[in-house]
Amino acid sequence: MTMSKSAAIILAAGLGTRMKSTMPKVMHALAGRPMVNHVIANLQEAGVTELVCVIGPDMPALEKAVAPHKTAVQVDRLGTGHAVLAAKSAMDGFDGSVLIAFGDTPLIAPETFSKMLTAAQDSDVVVLGFRPDDPAAYGRLVVDEDNHLQAIVEFKDATDEQRAINLCNSGVMCVKGQKLFGLLEQISNDNAAGEYYLTDIVALARKAGLDCSVVEGHEDELLGVNSRVELAKAEGLVQSQLRVRAMVNGATLMDPSSTHFSFDTVLGKDVVVEPNVFFGPGVRVGDNVVIKAFSHLEETTLGNGVVMGPYARLRPGADLKDNVKVGNFVEIKKALIEEGAKVNHLSYIGDARVGPNANIGAGTITCNYDGYFKYHTDIGAGAFIGSNTALVAPVKIGDNANVGAGSTISKDVEGGDLSLTRAPQKNFSGWADKFRARRTEEKSKK
């Protein structure tokens, strides 16, 4: 089997009991993407091209999420060492460096993985350590003056001197492929839990005269997510990173803490984002765009110079070209809004095209669904749609046509025409005064 010189095994078989969920733990999302996919993306950015994800039985959603990467099934959950062994056949013949990561530790930076791969060029086993503010009950990493790892000591087994060490074990390792499975097969489950612990390979490697070393990471990136509380903490850390990235790249966030990004949000230069804006997955924003407060965007594209909101919602398939204006309480779904068009307030545009410089009046809706099928509305360049208009799809409004306010349009309108379905107005002289007088008299008698 031909493989690259760096690979990774991601342990993701956990059920996530503390998450109180029927979904595999690593499928819970951060910034709109499952945790395990964050791990995969960071490993790939570090240069890893071959990945095997160890999953539990009956996890089709997880298997689909990590595709096209390979999966291996850990039928019996007998510890981390046992989980890595489940990937043995998928790694057959590989002799490069193998990173062992965890699907529920999604914040490890690509740079940290790269440091581990670099260290693995000179060491047989590399362990990722960190120095938390409170070492608590973490296992301690005992190193010599040359940073060679002598032992991993569990807190319960540590002496007072060892407990004073603040360099702690994260569980993440990088091991030479030709050594990994030989070491794993020597691990014993002679412990209280009856499990095979990955960390035991350090003692086995030292006994065999192999070199073990430590690379340090930051405490925040080594947060493991085992509960909804920890998931929320991780989300906060990811959002902080995404906000900083947006501002460094030229966007103004008026209230960064209230702006929610997706992992793949792309903002252009000189974008202004007002408070309480939510970006779902798949949003691309051009330059010189203003997104006003309380707006919601997902799977949508905004051209240069767009102004949208406040309280606007762009659903999947909304495509706003340059200099479009979308105002308050407007919802757009699966619609092309061409250059210079305006949909300023209180409108729904779905399954539609709005031509260049067209103007959509307040309260306009495209009636695109008959309970069974969706239909298309086409509004031409320069068309003017009056307020409170219902466009019953499929229907086409020609270039420069006008539709009178309050109309229900179910037939095509030719370019340059005026169309309206307004009922004739009737005025009844003095009716309102008589009505008020009668009601006032009736009320006084009660």
Short mmCIF file of C-alpha atoms in Angstrom, two decimals:
data_model
loop_
_atom_site.label_atom_id
_atom_site.label_comp_id
_atom_site.label_asym_id
_atom_site.label_seq_id
_atom_site.Cartn_x
_atom_site.Cartn_y
_atom_site.Cartn_z
CA MET A 1 0.00 0.00 0.00
CA THR A 2 1.54 3.32 -1.07
CA MET A 3 0.94 6.21 1.32
CA SER A 4 2.39 9.61 2.00
CA LYS A 5 4.99 10.06 4.75
CA SER A 6 2.52 11.56 7.20
CA ALA A 7 -0.83 10.08 8.13
CA ALA A 8 -3.35 10.42 10.92
CA ILE A 9 -5.66 8.19 12.90
CA ILE A 10 -8.62 10.06 14.39
CA LEU A 11 -10.36 8.39 17.32
CA ALA A 12 -14.08 9.08 17.02
CA ALA A 13 -15.92 6.02 18.32
CA GLY A 14 -17.19 7.66 21.51
CA LEU A 15 -20.94 7.67 22.14
CA GLY A 16 -20.90 10.95 24.01
CA THR A 17 -22.95 9.77 26.97
CA ARG A 18 -22.47 13.06 28.80
CA MET A 19 -23.78 14.95 25.77
CA LYS A 20 -27.18 13.31 26.42
CA SER A 21 -27.54 12.79 22.68
CA THR A 22 -28.39 10.04 20.20
CA MET A 23 -25.84 11.59 17.81
CA PRO A 24 -22.16 10.53 17.90
CA LYS A 25 -20.27 12.99 20.06
CA VAL A 26 -17.91 14.15 17.32
CA MET A 27 -20.85 15.03 15.04
CA HIS A 28 -21.88 17.93 17.25
CA ALA A 29 -21.10 21.14 15.41
CA LEU A 30 -18.79 24.07 16.05
CA ALA A 31 -19.31 27.11 13.84
CA GLY A 32 -21.59 25.10 11.57
CA ARG A 33 -19.26 22.11 11.06
CA PRO A 34 -19.02 18.78 12.96
CA MET A 35 -16.13 18.66 15.41
CA VAL A 36 -14.50 15.76 13.59
CA ASN A 37 -14.40 17.78 10.37
CA HIS A 38 -12.53 20.56 12.17
CA VAL A 39 -9.93 17.97 13.16
CA ILE A 40 -9.68 16.68 9.59
CA ALA A 41 -9.31 20.20 8.15
CA ASN A 42 -6.55 21.11 10.63
CA LEU A 43 -4.66 17.89 9.93
CA GLN A 44 -4.90 18.46 6.19
CA GLU A 45 -3.63 22.02 6.59
CA ALA A 46 -0.67 20.57 8.49
CA GLY A 47 0.14 18.48 5.42
CA VAL A 48 -1.45 15.15 6.35
CA THR A 49 -3.07 13.54 3.32
CA GLU A 50 -3.90 10.02 4.53
CA LEU A 51 -6.51 9.79 7.28
CA VAL A 52 -8.30 6.93 8.96
CA CYS A 53 -11.20 7.66 11.29
CA VAL A 54 -11.96 5.06 13.94
CA ILE A 55 -15.72 4.95 14.51
CA GLY A 56 -18.13 2.79 16.44
CA PRO A 57 -20.55 0.32 14.89
CA ASP A 58 -23.75 1.70 13.35
CA MET A 59 -22.53 5.26 12.80
CA PRO A 60 -23.51 5.87 9.14
CA ALA A 61 -23.83 9.64 9.58
CA LEU A 62 -20.28 9.85 10.91
CA GLU A 63 -18.95 7.61 8.16
CA LYS A 64 -20.59 9.92 5.59
CA ALA A 65 -19.26 13.06 7.30
CA VAL A 66 -15.61 11.93 7.13
CA ALA A 67 -15.81 10.60 3.56
CA PRO A 68 -13.87 10.17 1.33
CA HIS A 69 -11.42 9.29 4.11
CA LYS A 70 -11.26 5.71 5.34
CA THR A 71 -13.00 4.46 8.44
CA ALA A 72 -12.21 1.57 10.76
CA VAL A 73 -14.72 0.18 13.23
CA GLN A 74 -13.94 -0.34 16.92
CA VAL A 75 -16.58 -2.90 17.86
CA ASP A 76 -15.71 -3.17 21.55
CA ARG A 77 -14.66 0.06 23.26
CA LEU A 78 -11.69 -1.19 25.26
CA GLY A 79 -9.61 1.97 25.52
CA THR A 80 -7.58 4.33 23.35
CA GLY A 81 -4.86 1.80 22.57
CA HIS A 82 -7.48 -0.69 21.41
CA ALA A 83 -9.08 2.03 19.26
CA VAL A 84 -5.82 2.77 17.42
CA LEU A 85 -5.30 -0.96 16.83
CA ALA A 86 -8.64 -1.01 14.98
CA ALA A 87 -6.95 1.05 12.23
CA LYS A 88 -4.10 -1.41 11.74
CA SER A 89 -5.33 -2.98 8.49
CA ALA A 90 -6.07 0.44 7.00
CA MET A 91 -2.49 1.51 7.78
CA ASP A 92 -0.86 -1.69 6.53
CA GLY A 93 2.64 -1.09 5.17
CA PHE A 94 2.86 2.57 6.17
CA ASP A 95 6.21 3.54 7.66
CA GLY A 96 5.97 7.32 7.97
CA SER A 97 4.84 9.43 10.91
CA VAL A 98 1.35 8.74 12.24
CA LEU A 99 -0.50 11.42 14.18
CA ILE A 100 -3.08 10.09 16.63
CA ALA A 101 -5.76 12.72 17.25
CA PHE A 102 -9.16 12.79 18.90
CA GLY A 103 -12.39 13.74 17.15
CA ASP A 104 -13.62 15.48 20.29
CA THR A 105 -10.55 17.75 20.55
CA PRO A 106 -11.28 19.99 17.56
CA LEU A 107 -9.24 23.12 18.30
CA ILE A 108 -5.66 21.89 17.85
CA ALA A 109 -4.07 24.29 15.39
CA PRO A 110 -2.47 23.06 12.15
CA GLU A 111 0.78 24.65 13.34
CA THR A 112 0.79 22.41 16.42
CA PHE A 113 0.28 19.28 14.33
CA SER A 114 3.10 20.47 12.05
CA LYS A 115 5.43 20.89 15.04
CA MET A 116 4.69 17.32 16.06
CA LEU A 117 5.43 16.00 12.57
CA THR A 118 8.71 17.92 12.54
CA ALA A 119 9.69 16.53 15.94
CA ALA A 120 8.82 13.02 14.74
CA GLN A 121 11.66 13.19 12.22
CA ASP A 122 14.06 12.78 15.15
CA SER A 123 11.88 10.93 17.69
CA ASP A 124 10.07 7.63 17.59
CA VAL A 125 7.26 8.87 19.84
CA VAL A 126 6.15 12.50 20.22
CA VAL A 127 3.59 13.46 22.85
CA LEU A 128 1.67 16.72 22.81
CA GLY A 129 1.83 18.39 26.21
CA PHE A 130 0.43 21.60 27.66
CA ARG A 131 0.73 23.72 30.79
CA PRO A 132 -2.77 24.46 32.14
CA ASP A 133 -3.46 27.13 34.71
CA ASP A 134 -4.75 24.35 36.94
CA PRO A 135 -2.99 21.01 36.28
CA ALA A 136 -5.57 19.30 38.52
CA ALA A 137 -5.68 15.55 37.86
CA TYR A 138 -4.04 15.50 34.43
CA GLY A 139 -1.30 12.98 33.80
CA ARG A 140 2.18 14.52 34.12
CA LEU A 141 4.95 14.41 31.51
CA VAL A 142 8.35 13.76 33.04
CA VAL A 143 11.15 15.08 30.80
CA ASP A 144 14.89 15.44 31.19
CA GLU A 145 16.98 18.53 30.54
CA ASP A 146 17.10 17.73 26.80
CA ASN A 147 13.28 17.53 26.55
CA HIS A 148 13.37 13.75 26.18
CA LEU A 149 10.20 12.24 27.60
CA GLN A 150 11.02 9.84 30.40
CA ALA A 151 7.51 8.85 31.45
CA ILE A 152 3.81 9.67 31.54
CA VAL A 153 2.65 9.42 35.14
CA GLU A 154 -1.03 9.37 35.96
CA PHE A 155 -1.96 11.80 38.72
CA LYS A 156 -3.16 9.06 41.08
CA ASP A 157 0.18 7.30 40.73
CA ALA A 158 2.37 10.40 40.92
CA THR A 159 4.63 11.36 43.81
CA ASP A 160 4.37 14.81 45.36
CA GLU A 161 7.41 15.84 43.33
CA GLN A 162 5.82 14.61 40.10
CA ARG A 163 2.50 16.29 40.93
CA ALA A 164 4.40 19.58 41.15
CA ILE A 165 5.19 19.25 37.41
CA ASN A 166 2.90 21.52 35.37
CA LEU A 167 3.59 19.89 31.99
CA CYS A 168 0.55 17.72 31.35
CA ASN A 169 -0.45 15.03 28.89
CA SER A 170 -3.04 15.82 26.20
CA GLY A 171 -3.25 12.26 24.88
CA VAL A 172 -2.33 13.34 21.33
CA MET A 173 0.71 11.56 19.91
CA CYS A 174 2.80 11.14 16.80
CA VAL A 175 4.52 7.77 16.33
CA LYS A 176 6.67 6.32 13.59
CA GLY A 177 4.48 3.98 11.56
CA GLN A 178 6.92 1.07 11.61
CA LYS A 179 6.96 1.17 15.44
CA LEU A 180 3.33 2.01 16.25
CA PHE A 181 1.47 -1.26 16.00
CA GLY A 182 4.30 -3.34 17.45
CA LEU A 183 4.17 -1.16 20.55
CA LEU A 184 0.37 -1.25 20.69
CA GLU A 185 0.31 -5.04 20.58
CA GLN A 186 2.46 -5.13 23.73
CA ILE A 187 0.02 -3.06 25.77
CA SER A 188 -1.67 -4.87 28.65
CA ASN A 189 -5.14 -4.28 30.03
CA ASP A 190 -4.05 -5.23 33.53
CA ASN A 191 -5.66 -2.23 35.22
CA ALA A 192 -8.79 -1.39 37.16
CA ALA A 193 -10.77 -0.50 34.01
CA GLY A 194 -9.56 -3.50 32.00
CA GLU A 195 -8.70 -1.18 29.10
CA TYR A 196 -5.73 -0.78 26.75
CA TYR A 197 -4.26 2.71 27.20
CA LEU A 198 -2.45 4.44 24.36
CA THR A 199 -0.22 6.26 26.83
CA ASP A 200 1.39 2.95 27.85
CA ILE A 201 3.39 2.91 24.62
CA VAL A 202 5.74 5.55 26.06
CA ALA A 203 6.98 3.18 28.76
CA LEU A 204 7.21 0.39 26.20
CA ALA A 205 9.14 2.62 23.79
CA ARG A 206 11.57 3.70 26.53
CA LYS A 207 12.10 0.06 27.49
CA ALA A 208 12.95 -0.72 23.86
CA GLY A 209 15.48 2.12 23.76
CA LEU A 210 13.39 4.32 21.50
CA ASP A 211 13.47 8.11 21.70
CA CYS A 212 10.42 9.92 23.10
CA SER A 213 9.95 13.70 23.12
CA VAL A 214 7.38 16.40 23.89
CA VAL A 215 5.88 19.23 21.84
CA GLU A 216 3.87 21.82 23.72
CA GLY A 217 0.51 23.26 22.73
CA HIS A 218 -1.72 25.91 24.27
CA GLU A 219 -4.33 24.96 26.86
CA ASP A 220 -7.22 26.45 24.85
CA GLU A 221 -6.51 24.37 21.76
CA LEU A 222 -6.49 21.17 23.83
CA LEU A 223 -10.00 21.55 25.18
CA GLY A 224 -11.76 18.20 24.95
CA VAL A 225 -15.51 18.35 24.37
CA ASN A 226 -17.43 15.81 26.44
CA SER A 227 -20.53 17.77 27.41
CA ARG A 228 -22.82 20.51 26.10
CA VAL A 229 -21.14 22.92 28.51
CA GLU A 230 -17.73 22.17 27.02
CA LEU A 231 -19.24 22.38 23.52
CA ALA A 232 -20.43 25.91 24.31
CA LYS A 233 -16.97 26.83 25.62
CA ALA A 234 -15.36 25.50 22.45
CA GLU A 235 -17.87 27.43 20.33
CA GLY A 236 -16.87 30.61 22.15
CA LEU A 237 -13.20 29.99 21.45
CA VAL A 238 -13.86 29.27 17.75
CA GLN A 239 -16.02 32.37 17.40
CA SER A 240 -13.29 34.52 18.96
CA GLN A 241 -10.80 33.19 16.41
CA LEU A 242 -13.18 33.77 13.50
CA ARG A 243 -13.95 37.33 14.62
CA VAL A 244 -10.28 38.19 14.89
CA ARG A 245 -9.65 36.69 11.44
CA ALA A 246 -12.46 38.77 9.93
CA MET A 247 -11.16 42.02 11.42
CA VAL A 248 -7.54 41.29 10.53
CA ASN A 249 -8.68 40.72 6.93
CA GLY A 250 -10.38 44.11 6.67
CA ALA A 251 -13.92 43.85 8.05
CA THR A 252 -15.39 46.13 10.71
CA LEU A 253 -17.42 44.36 13.38
CA MET A 254 -19.30 46.99 15.35
CA ASP A 255 -19.97 44.58 18.21
CA PRO A 256 -17.73 41.53 17.69
CA SER A 257 -19.15 39.56 20.61
CA SER A 258 -22.65 39.54 19.05
CA THR A 259 -21.51 38.49 15.57
CA HIS A 260 -21.76 34.75 14.91
CA PHE A 261 -19.66 33.27 12.10
CA SER A 262 -19.60 29.94 10.33
CA PHE A 263 -16.30 28.14 9.79
CA ASP A 264 -16.36 29.06 6.08
CA THR A 265 -17.65 32.66 6.13
CA VAL A 266 -15.78 34.84 3.62
CA LEU A 267 -15.89 38.63 4.01
CA GLY A 268 -14.37 41.11 1.56
CA LYS A 269 -12.58 44.37 2.31
CA ASP A 270 -14.33 47.28 4.05
CA VAL A 271 -17.34 45.21 5.05
CA VAL A 272 -19.29 46.66 7.98
CA VAL A 273 -21.20 44.22 10.17
CA GLU A 274 -23.58 45.76 12.67
CA PRO A 275 -24.52 44.02 15.97
CA ASN A 276 -26.36 40.70 16.21
CA VAL A 277 -25.68 39.33 12.74
CA PHE A 278 -25.67 35.54 12.17
CA PHE A 279 -23.66 33.91 9.38
CA GLY A 280 -24.62 30.31 8.65
CA PRO A 281 -22.52 28.04 6.41
CA GLY A 282 -21.79 28.96 2.81
CA VAL A 283 -21.78 32.77 2.92
CA ARG A 284 -19.51 34.85 0.67
CA VAL A 285 -19.55 38.64 0.94
CA GLY A 286 -17.93 41.09 -1.48
CA ASP A 287 -16.24 44.43 -0.77
CA ASN A 288 -17.85 47.58 0.68
CA VAL A 289 -20.91 45.73 1.95
CA VAL A 290 -23.01 46.89 4.91
CA ILE A 291 -24.90 44.22 6.84
CA LYS A 292 -27.20 45.91 9.30
CA ALA A 293 -28.24 44.66 12.72
CA PHE A 294 -30.19 41.46 13.40
CA SER A 295 -29.71 40.00 9.91
CA HIS A 296 -29.39 36.28 9.15
CA LEU A 297 -27.48 34.80 6.19
CA GLU A 298 -26.84 31.23 5.05
CA GLU A 299 -25.65 29.69 1.77
CA THR A 300 -25.78 33.04 0.02
CA THR A 301 -23.56 35.38 -1.97
CA LEU A 302 -23.39 39.17 -1.75
CA GLY A 303 -21.69 41.25 -4.44
CA ASN A 304 -19.79 44.49 -3.92
CA GLY A 305 -21.62 47.47 -2.44
CA VAL A 306 -24.64 45.55 -1.17
CA VAL A 307 -26.60 47.05 1.73
CA MET A 308 -28.88 44.67 3.63
CA GLY A 309 -30.98 44.82 6.78
CA PRO A 310 -31.73 45.44 9.50
CA TYR A 311 -33.74 42.31 10.24
CA ALA A 312 -33.20 40.81 6.79
CA ARG A 313 -32.98 37.09 6.13
CA LEU A 314 -31.11 35.54 3.22
CA ARG A 315 -31.83 31.83 2.86
CA PRO A 316 -29.98 29.22 0.76
CA GLY A 317 -29.62 30.16 -2.89
CA ALA A 318 -29.96 33.92 -2.47
CA ASP A 319 -27.54 35.62 -4.87
CA LEU A 320 -27.29 39.41 -4.58
CA LYS A 321 -25.27 41.17 -7.26
CA ASP A 322 -23.42 44.48 -6.93
CA ASN A 323 -25.14 47.48 -5.30
CA VAL A 324 -28.33 45.63 -4.42
CA LYS A 325 -30.33 46.99 -1.48
CA VAL A 326 -32.32 44.66 0.75
CA GLY A 327 -34.16 46.31 3.62
CA ASN A 328 -35.81 45.45 6.89
CA PHE A 329 -37.95 42.34 7.27
CA VAL A 330 -37.15 41.06 3.79
CA GLU A 331 -36.69 37.34 3.18
CA ILE A 332 -35.01 36.04 0.03
CA LYS A 333 -34.63 32.38 -0.90
CA LYS A 334 -33.21 30.75 -4.06
CA ALA A 335 -33.39 34.00 -5.97
CA LEU A 336 -31.09 36.09 -8.14
CA ILE A 337 -31.26 39.80 -7.37
CA GLU A 338 -29.41 41.58 -10.15
CA GLU A 339 -27.27 44.70 -10.01
CA GLY A 340 -28.83 47.81 -8.52
CA ALA A 341 -32.19 46.21 -7.69
CA LYS A 342 -34.02 47.20 -4.51
CA VAL A 343 -36.14 45.08 -2.19
CA ASN A 344 -36.43 47.55 0.60
CA HIS A 345 -38.95 46.27 3.12
CA LEU A 346 -41.45 43.66 4.25
CA SER A 347 -41.20 41.39 1.21
CA TYR A 348 -40.67 37.72 0.39
CA ILE A 349 -38.81 36.83 -2.81
CA GLY A 350 -38.42 33.10 -3.45
CA ASP A 351 -37.58 31.05 -6.56
CA ALA A 352 -37.22 34.21 -8.57
CA ARG A 353 -35.10 36.56 -10.63
CA VAL A 354 -35.25 40.30 -10.03
CA GLY A 355 -33.67 42.18 -12.94
CA PRO A 356 -31.18 45.06 -12.78
CA ASN A 357 -32.49 48.28 -11.18
CA ALA A 358 -35.94 46.81 -10.54
CA ASN A 359 -37.80 48.11 -7.49
CA ILE A 360 -39.88 45.81 -5.29
CA GLY A 361 -42.47 47.65 -3.18
CA ALA A 362 -43.23 46.95 0.47
CA GLY A 363 -45.30 43.86 1.19
CA THR A 364 -44.61 42.18 -2.16
CA ILE A 365 -44.55 38.39 -2.13
CA THR A 366 -43.79 35.78 -4.75
CA CYS A 367 -46.38 33.02 -4.36
CA ASN A 368 -44.01 30.24 -5.38
CA TYR A 369 -45.56 27.12 -3.83
CA ASP A 370 -48.91 25.43 -4.45
CA GLY A 371 -48.50 22.81 -1.76
CA TYR A 372 -46.87 20.34 -4.16
CA PHE A 373 -44.38 22.13 -6.44
CA LYS A 374 -42.28 25.32 -6.53
CA TYR A 375 -42.61 27.76 -9.44
CA HIS A 376 -40.47 30.59 -10.77
CA THR A 377 -41.14 34.33 -10.90
CA ASP A 378 -39.17 36.49 -13.35
CA ILE A 379 -39.10 40.27 -12.89
CA GLY A 380 -37.43 42.22 -15.66
CA ALA A 381 -34.90 45.04 -15.62
CA GLY A 382 -36.24 48.35 -14.38
CA ALA A 383 -39.62 46.91 -13.43
CA PHE A 384 -41.58 48.60 -10.64
CA ILE A 385 -43.70 46.40 -8.39
CA GLY A 386 -46.18 48.35 -6.26
CA SER A 387 -46.67 47.73 -2.56
CA ASN A 388 -48.68 44.77 -1.30
CA THR A 389 -48.48 42.87 -4.58
CA ALA A 390 -48.84 39.09 -4.82
CA LEU A 391 -47.04 37.57 -7.83
CA VAL A 392 -48.55 34.12 -8.41
CA ALA A 393 -45.88 31.94 -10.01
CA PRO A 394 -45.14 30.92 -12.64
CA VAL A 395 -45.29 34.47 -13.90
CA LYS A 396 -43.10 36.91 -15.80
CA ILE A 397 -42.99 40.70 -15.46
CA GLY A 398 -41.32 42.32 -18.47
CA ASP A 399 -38.59 44.97 -18.52
CA ASN A 400 -39.72 48.42 -17.35
CA ALA A 401 -43.23 47.19 -16.59
CA ASN A 402 -45.25 48.60 -13.68
CA VAL A 403 -47.54 46.66 -11.37
CA GLY A 404 -50.05 48.72 -9.38
CA ALA A 405 -50.11 48.49 -5.60
CA GLY A 406 -52.42 45.90 -4.07
CA SER A 407 -52.52 43.70 -7.19
CA THR A 408 -52.60 39.92 -7.49
CA ILE A 409 -50.78 39.06 -10.72
CA SER A 410 -51.18 35.56 -12.14
CA LYS A 411 -50.57 36.30 -15.85
CA ASP A 412 -47.47 37.57 -17.61
CA VAL A 413 -47.02 41.33 -17.99
CA GLU A 414 -45.34 42.59 -21.16
CA GLY A 415 -42.41 44.98 -20.98
CA GLY A 416 -43.44 48.61 -20.61
CA ASP A 417 -47.03 47.76 -19.63
CA LEU A 418 -48.98 48.67 -16.49
CA SER A 419 -50.88 45.84 -14.81
CA LEU A 420 -53.24 46.06 -11.85
CA THR A 421 -56.10 44.06 -10.42
CA ARG A 422 -57.39 46.68 -8.03
CA ALA A 423 -61.16 46.65 -7.36
CA PRO A 424 -63.05 49.91 -8.09
CA GLN A 425 -63.05 52.31 -5.14
CA LYS A 426 -66.40 53.26 -3.60
CA ASN A 427 -66.95 56.19 -1.19
CA PHE A 428 -70.10 56.45 0.98
CA SER A 429 -70.77 60.04 1.98
CA GLY A 430 -71.18 60.64 5.74
CA TRP A 431 -71.20 56.92 6.61
CA ALA A 432 -68.35 57.14 9.14
CA ASP A 433 -69.93 60.04 11.05
CA LYS A 434 -73.28 58.25 11.25
CA PHE A 435 -71.60 55.03 12.41
CA ARG A 436 -69.73 56.75 15.22
CA ALA A 437 -72.87 58.60 16.40
CA ARG A 438 -74.89 55.38 16.48
CA ARG A 439 -72.25 53.43 18.37
CA THR A 440 -71.74 56.28 20.87
CA GLU A 441 -75.47 56.35 21.60
CA GLU A 442 -75.60 52.55 22.03
CA LYS A 443 -72.65 52.62 24.41
CA SER A 444 -74.19 55.37 26.58
CA LYS A 445 -77.34 53.29 27.11
CA LYS A 446 -75.43 50.31 28.55
#
